[in-house]
Short mmCIF file of C-alpha atoms in Angstrom, two decimals:
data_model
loop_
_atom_site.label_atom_id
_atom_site.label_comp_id
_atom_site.label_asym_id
_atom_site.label_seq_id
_atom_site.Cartn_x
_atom_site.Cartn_y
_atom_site.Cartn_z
CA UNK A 1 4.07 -22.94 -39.52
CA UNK A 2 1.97 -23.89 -42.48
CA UNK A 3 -1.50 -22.72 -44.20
CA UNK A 4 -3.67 -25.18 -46.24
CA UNK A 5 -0.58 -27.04 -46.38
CA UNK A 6 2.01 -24.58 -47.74
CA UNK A 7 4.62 -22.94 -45.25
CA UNK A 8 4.84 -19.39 -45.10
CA UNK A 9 7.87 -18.72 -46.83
CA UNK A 10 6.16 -20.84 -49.94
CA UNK A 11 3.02 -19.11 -49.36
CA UNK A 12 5.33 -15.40 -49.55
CA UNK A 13 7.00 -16.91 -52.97
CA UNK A 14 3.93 -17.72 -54.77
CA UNK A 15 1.98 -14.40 -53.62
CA UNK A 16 4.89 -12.87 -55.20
CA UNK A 17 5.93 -14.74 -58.13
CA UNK A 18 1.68 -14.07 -58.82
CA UNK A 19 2.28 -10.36 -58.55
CA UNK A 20 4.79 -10.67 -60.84
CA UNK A 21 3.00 -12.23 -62.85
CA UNK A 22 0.22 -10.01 -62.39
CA UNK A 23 2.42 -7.13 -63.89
CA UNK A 24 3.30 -9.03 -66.94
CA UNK A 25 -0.16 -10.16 -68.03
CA UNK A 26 -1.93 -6.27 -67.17
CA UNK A 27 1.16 -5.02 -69.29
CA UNK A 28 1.68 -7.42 -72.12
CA UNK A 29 -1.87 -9.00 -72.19
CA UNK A 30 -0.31 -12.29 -71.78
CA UNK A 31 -1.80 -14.91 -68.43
CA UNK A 32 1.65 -15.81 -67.98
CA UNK A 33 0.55 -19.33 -67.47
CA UNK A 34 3.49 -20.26 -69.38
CA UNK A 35 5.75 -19.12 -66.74
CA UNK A 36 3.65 -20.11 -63.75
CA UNK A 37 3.66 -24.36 -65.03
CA UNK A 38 7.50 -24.26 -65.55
CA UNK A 39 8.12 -22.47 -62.11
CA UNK A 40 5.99 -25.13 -60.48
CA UNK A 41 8.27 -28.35 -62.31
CA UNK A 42 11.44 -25.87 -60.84
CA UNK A 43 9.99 -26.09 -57.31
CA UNK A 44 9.44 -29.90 -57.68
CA UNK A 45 6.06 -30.30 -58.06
CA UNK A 46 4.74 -33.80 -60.33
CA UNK A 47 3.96 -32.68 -64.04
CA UNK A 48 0.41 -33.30 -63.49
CA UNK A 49 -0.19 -31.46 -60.61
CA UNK A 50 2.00 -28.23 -62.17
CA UNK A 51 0.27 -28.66 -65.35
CA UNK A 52 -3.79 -28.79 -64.01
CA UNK A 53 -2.81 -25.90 -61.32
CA UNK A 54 -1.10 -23.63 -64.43
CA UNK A 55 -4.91 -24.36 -65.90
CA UNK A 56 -6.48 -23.08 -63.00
CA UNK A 57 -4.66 -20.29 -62.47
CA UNK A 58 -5.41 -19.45 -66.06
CA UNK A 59 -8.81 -20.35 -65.62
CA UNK A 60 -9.09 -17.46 -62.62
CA UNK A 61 -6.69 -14.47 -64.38
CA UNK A 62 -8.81 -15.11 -67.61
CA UNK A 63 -12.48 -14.43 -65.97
CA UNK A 64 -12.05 -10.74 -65.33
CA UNK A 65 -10.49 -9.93 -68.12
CA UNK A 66 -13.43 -11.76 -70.19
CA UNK A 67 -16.14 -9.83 -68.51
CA UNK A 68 -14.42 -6.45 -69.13
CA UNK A 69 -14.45 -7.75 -72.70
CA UNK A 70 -18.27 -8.24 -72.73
CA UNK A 71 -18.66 -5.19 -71.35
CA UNK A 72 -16.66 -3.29 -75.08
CA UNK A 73 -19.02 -5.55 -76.78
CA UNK A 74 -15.23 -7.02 -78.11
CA UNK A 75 -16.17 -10.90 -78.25
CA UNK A 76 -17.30 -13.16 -81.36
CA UNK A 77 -19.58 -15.70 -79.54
CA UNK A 78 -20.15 -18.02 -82.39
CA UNK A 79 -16.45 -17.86 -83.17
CA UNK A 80 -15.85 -18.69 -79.07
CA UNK A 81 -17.96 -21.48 -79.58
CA UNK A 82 -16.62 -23.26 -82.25
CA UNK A 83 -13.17 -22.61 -81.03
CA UNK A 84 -14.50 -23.88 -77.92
CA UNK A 85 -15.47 -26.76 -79.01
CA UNK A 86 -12.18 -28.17 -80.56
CA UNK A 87 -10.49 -27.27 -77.42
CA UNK A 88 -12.74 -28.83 -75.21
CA UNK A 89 -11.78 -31.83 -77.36
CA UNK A 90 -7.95 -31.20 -77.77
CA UNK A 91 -7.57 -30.13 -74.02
CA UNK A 92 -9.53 -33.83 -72.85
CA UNK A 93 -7.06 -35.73 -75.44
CA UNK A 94 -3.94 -34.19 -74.12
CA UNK A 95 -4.97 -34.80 -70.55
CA UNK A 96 -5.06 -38.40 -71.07
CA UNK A 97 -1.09 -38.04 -72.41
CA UNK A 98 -0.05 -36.46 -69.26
CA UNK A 99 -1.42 -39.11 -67.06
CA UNK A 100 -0.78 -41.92 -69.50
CA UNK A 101 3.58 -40.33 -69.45
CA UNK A 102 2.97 -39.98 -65.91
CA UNK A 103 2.32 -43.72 -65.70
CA UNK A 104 5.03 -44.31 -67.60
CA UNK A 105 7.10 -42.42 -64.97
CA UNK A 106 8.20 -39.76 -68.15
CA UNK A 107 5.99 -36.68 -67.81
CA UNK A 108 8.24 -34.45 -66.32
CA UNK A 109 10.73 -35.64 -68.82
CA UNK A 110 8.95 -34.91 -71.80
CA UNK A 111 7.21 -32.13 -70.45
CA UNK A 112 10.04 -30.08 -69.47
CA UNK A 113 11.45 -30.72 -73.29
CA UNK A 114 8.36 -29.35 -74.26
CA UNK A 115 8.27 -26.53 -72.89
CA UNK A 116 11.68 -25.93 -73.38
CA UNK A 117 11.23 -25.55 -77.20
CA UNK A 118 7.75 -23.58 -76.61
CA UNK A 119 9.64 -20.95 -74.85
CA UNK A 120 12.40 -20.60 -77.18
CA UNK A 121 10.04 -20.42 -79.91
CA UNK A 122 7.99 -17.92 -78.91
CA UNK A 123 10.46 -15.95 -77.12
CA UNK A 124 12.18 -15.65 -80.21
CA UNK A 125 9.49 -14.50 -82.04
CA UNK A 126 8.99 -11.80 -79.71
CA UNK A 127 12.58 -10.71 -79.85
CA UNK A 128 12.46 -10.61 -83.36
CA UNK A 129 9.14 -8.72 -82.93
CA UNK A 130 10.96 -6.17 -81.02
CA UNK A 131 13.69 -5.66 -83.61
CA UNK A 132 11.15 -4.81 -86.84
CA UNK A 133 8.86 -3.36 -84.85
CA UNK A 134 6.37 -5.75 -84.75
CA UNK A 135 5.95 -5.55 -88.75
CA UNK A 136 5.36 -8.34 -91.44
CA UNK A 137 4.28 -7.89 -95.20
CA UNK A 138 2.70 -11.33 -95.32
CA UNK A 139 0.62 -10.79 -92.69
CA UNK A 140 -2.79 -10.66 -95.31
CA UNK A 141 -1.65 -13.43 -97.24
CA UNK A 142 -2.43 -15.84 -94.48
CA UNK A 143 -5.60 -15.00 -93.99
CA UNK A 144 -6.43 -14.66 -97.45
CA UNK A 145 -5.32 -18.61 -97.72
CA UNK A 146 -7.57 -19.52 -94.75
CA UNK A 147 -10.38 -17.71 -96.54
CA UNK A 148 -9.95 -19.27 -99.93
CA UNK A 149 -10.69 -22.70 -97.64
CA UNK A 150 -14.55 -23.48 -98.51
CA UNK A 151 -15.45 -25.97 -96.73
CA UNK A 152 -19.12 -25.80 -95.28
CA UNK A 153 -20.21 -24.82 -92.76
CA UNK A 154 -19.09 -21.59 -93.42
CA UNK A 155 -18.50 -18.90 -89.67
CA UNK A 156 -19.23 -15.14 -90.38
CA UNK A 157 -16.47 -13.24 -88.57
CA UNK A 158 -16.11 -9.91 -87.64
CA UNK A 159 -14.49 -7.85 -90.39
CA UNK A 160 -17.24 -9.36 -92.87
CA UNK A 161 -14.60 -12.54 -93.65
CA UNK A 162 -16.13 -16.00 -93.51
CA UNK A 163 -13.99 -19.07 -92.53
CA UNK A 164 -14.92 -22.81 -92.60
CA UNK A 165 -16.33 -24.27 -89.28
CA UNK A 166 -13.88 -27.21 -89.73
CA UNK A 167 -10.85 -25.23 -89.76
CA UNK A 168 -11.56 -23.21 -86.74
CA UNK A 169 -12.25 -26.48 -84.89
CA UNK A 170 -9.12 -28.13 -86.38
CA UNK A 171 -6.91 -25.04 -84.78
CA UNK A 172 -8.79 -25.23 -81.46
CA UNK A 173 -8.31 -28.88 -81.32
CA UNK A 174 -4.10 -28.42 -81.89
CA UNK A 175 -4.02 -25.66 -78.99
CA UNK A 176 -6.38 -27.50 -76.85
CA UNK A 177 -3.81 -30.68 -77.11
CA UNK A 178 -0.97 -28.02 -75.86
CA UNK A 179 -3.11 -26.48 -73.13
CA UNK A 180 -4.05 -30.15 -71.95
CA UNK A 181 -0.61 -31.10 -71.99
CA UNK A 182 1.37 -28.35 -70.63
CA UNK A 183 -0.88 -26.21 -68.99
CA UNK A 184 -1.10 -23.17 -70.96
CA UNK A 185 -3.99 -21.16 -71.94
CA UNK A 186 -2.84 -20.73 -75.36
CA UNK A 187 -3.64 -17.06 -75.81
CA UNK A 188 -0.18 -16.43 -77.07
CA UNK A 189 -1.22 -18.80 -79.96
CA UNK A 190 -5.31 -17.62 -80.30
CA UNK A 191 -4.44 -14.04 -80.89
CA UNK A 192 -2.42 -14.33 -83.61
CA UNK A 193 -4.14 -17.08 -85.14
CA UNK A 194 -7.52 -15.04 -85.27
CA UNK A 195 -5.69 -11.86 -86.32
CA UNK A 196 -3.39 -13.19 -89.31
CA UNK A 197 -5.03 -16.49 -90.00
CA UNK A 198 -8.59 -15.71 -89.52
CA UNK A 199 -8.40 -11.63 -90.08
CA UNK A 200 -10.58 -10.54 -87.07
CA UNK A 201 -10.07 -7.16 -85.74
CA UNK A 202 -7.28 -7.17 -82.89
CA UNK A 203 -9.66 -6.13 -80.51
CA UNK A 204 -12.16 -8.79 -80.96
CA UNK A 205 -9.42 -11.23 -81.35
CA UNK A 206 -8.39 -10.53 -77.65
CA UNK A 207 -11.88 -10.92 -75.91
CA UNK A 208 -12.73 -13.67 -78.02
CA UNK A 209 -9.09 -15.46 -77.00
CA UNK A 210 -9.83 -14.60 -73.79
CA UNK A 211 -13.32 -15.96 -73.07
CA UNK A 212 -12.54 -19.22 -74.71
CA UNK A 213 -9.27 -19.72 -72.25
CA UNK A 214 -12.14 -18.99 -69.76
CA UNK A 215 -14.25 -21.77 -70.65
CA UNK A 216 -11.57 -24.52 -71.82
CA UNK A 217 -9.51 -23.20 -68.86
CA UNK A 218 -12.57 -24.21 -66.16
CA UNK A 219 -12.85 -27.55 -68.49
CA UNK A 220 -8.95 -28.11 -68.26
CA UNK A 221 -8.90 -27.72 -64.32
CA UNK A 222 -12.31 -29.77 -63.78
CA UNK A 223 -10.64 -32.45 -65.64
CA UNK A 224 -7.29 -31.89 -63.88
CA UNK A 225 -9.42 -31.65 -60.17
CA UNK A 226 -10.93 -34.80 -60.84
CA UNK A 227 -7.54 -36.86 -60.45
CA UNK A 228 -6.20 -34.41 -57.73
CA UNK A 229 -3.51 -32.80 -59.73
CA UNK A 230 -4.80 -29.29 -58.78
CA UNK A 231 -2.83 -27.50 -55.69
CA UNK A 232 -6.08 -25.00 -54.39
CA UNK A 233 -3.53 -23.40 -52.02
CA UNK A 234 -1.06 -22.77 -54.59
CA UNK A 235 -3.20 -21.30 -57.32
CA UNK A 236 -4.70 -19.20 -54.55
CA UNK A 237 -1.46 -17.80 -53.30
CA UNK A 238 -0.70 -16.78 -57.40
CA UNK A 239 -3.77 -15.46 -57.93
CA UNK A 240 -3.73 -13.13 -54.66
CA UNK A 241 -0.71 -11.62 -55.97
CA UNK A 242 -1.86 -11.58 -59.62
CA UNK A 243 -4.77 -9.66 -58.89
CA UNK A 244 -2.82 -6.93 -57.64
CA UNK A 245 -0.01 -7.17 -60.24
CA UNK A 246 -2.76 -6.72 -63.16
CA UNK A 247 -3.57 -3.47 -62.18
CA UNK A 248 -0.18 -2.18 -62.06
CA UNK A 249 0.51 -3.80 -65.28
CA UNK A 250 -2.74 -2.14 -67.17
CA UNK A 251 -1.90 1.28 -65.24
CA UNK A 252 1.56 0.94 -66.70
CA UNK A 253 0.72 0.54 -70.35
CA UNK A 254 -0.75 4.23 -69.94
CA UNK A 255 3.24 5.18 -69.45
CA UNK A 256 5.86 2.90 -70.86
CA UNK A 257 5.88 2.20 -74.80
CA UNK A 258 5.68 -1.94 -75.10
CA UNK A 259 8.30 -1.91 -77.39
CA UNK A 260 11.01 -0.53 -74.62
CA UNK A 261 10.27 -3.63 -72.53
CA UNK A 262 9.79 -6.12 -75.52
CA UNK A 263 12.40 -7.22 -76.05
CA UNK A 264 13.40 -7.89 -72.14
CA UNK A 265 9.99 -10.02 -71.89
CA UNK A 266 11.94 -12.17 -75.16
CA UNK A 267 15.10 -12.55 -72.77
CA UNK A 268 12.38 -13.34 -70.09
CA UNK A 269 11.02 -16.64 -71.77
CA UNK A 270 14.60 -17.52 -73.28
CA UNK A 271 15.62 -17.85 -69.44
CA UNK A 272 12.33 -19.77 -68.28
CA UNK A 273 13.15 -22.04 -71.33
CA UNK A 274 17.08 -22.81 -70.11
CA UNK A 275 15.81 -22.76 -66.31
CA UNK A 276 13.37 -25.66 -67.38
CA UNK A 277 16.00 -27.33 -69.00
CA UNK A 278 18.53 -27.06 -66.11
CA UNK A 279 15.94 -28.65 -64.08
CA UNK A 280 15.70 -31.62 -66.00
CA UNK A 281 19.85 -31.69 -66.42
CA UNK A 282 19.74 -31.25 -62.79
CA UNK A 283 17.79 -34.17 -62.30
CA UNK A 284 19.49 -36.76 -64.62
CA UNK A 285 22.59 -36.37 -63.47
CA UNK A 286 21.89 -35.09 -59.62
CA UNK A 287 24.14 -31.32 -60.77
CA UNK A 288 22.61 -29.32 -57.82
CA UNK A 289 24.34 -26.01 -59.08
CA UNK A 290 22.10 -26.53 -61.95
CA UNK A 291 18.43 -26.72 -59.84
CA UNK A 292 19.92 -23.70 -58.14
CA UNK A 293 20.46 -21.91 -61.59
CA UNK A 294 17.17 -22.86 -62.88
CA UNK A 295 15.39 -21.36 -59.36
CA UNK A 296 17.44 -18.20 -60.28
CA UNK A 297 16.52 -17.81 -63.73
CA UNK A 298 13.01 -18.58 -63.97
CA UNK A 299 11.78 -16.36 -60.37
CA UNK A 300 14.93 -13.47 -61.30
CA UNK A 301 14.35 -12.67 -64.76
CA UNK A 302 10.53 -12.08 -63.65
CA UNK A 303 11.31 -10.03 -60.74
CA UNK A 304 14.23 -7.95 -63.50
CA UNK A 305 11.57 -7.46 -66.28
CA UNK A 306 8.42 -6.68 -63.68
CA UNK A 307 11.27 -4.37 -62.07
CA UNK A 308 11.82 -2.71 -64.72
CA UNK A 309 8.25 -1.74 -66.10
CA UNK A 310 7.54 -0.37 -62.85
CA UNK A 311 10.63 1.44 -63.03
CA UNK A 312 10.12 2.89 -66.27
CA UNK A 313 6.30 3.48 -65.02
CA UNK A 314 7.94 5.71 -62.16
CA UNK A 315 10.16 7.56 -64.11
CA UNK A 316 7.47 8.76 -67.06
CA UNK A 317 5.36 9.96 -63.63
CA UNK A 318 8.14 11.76 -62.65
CA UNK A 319 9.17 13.06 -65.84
CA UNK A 320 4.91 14.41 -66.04
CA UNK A 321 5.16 15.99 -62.68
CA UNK A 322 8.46 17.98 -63.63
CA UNK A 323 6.72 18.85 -66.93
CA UNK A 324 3.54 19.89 -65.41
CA UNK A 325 5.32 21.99 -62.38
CA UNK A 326 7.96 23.84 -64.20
#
């Protein structure tokens, strides 16, 4: 039996791998797009058609949160805009790579390598986050660099710092190239960059981040839609289960300290990374233990660490009850 052209036991995975999801990006603040276009090259979809529906399902988590954004007043528009406007540039220019691999029969190749060093990098970085504790002295000098860059037009930012209109567009034109290409929204990139680069409050940083993966996200998937690599019926199915995943998530940051699930998250995108590349091993040289691995890793390690901040979740309620009813 099939639905808008996806059986039911595919339909049942993506709901679920979307509330999954869900939980990670209400609890870490993250889309998790950079799980969802791996998962899709794991399943066997083309490279285009994983990469434009990761954008769309980016596109769709990233709307909500904007609004409630608006609504704190925690949003830079004419920072959004300029940012916007690089990635609108960077996100057409690494569209056109995907298609022109794709005719050159190596997308999924390169893609897959791709984001097999993007998840070791940043998983990495937030395992070594875990261990300091999320500190780092040179945090100001950064910004102070980016600052001493006077090159008009010159952007007021919140915080009273100014930074030159070309640089902001440079930076949104580099992650709009990685969105375009792999499918990624790129907040794990625009946060940090505005907070340590630019020196914007964190705050602002995350509802600015978020409304401009909002915009370049609808760009990326109109762009995407236009050559049919967009599966409606997929990206429905994630975002279903995403939307109730993000409330657990945000509920859950009210009970469990980040830092105790850090550093599982870090394991999290280590695995996606090796599951991407067993996929691609798999594939060269026909291993089918290996596809089976990389199906294990990349939908099991979400379903550990979502597991285990709702398990952590239940046990602080439990642990308020018994304090509360002595």
């Amino acid at each position: 039996m099939e639905l808008l052209g996806l059986g039911i036991s595919m339909i049942c995975l993506f709901v679920g791998f979307g509330l999954l999801i869900g939980i990670l990006f209400g609890f870490f603040g993250m889309g998790g797009s950079f799980l969802v276009t791996p998962a899709l090259l794991v399943v066997g979809y083309p490279a285009p058609v994983a990469v434009g529906s990761g954008l769309a399902f980016v596109f769709g988590t990233s709307v909500i949160g904007a609004l409630r954004h608006r609504d704190h007043g925690q949003v830079s528009y004419t920072l959004a805009a300029v940012m916007i406007l690089g990635m609108t540039f960077g996100i057409e220019v690494g569209t056109r790579v995907v298609f022109l691999l794709a005719d050159l029969g190596s997308a999924d190749a390169v893609i897959s390598v791709a984001y097999v060093g993007l998840l070791g990098v940043v998983g990495l970085s937030v395992l070594r986050d875990a261990r300091t504790g999320g500190t780092d002295a040179s945090t100001g000098r950064v910004a102070s660099r980016v600052h001493a860059i006077m090159l008009p037009p010159m952007v007021a930012l919140p915080g009273g710092a100014t930074v030159s209109a070309w640089v902001i567009l440079v930076v949104g034109s580099a992650i709009g190239i990685l969105s375009g290409c792999l499918g990624v929204g790129g907040g794990f990139l625009l946060l940090p960059v505005m907070v340590y680069g630019f020196g914007i409050p964190t705050a602002i940083a995350a509802g600015t981040s978020i409304l401009q993966i909002s915009v370049s996200g609808a760009f990326g998937t109109f762009v995407y839609a236009q050559s049919n690599a967009v599966n409606i019926p997929v990206v429905a199915a994630l975002l279903c289960g995403s939307a109730l995943g993000a409330r657990i998530g945000v509920s859950a940051t009210q009970l469990v300290n980040e830092a105790d699930i850090k550093g599982c998250f870090a394991v999290m995108l280590l695995s996606g990374g090796v599951a991407t590349a067993s996929k691609q091993v798999s594939i060269v040289y026909g291993v089918e233990l290996l596809e089976t691995v990389s199906t294990v890793l990349i939908f099991g390690t979400a379903v550990l660490v979502s597991g285990a901040i709702v398990r952590t979740s239940i046990a602080a309620l439990r642990k308020i009850e018994s304090v509360g009813h002595p």
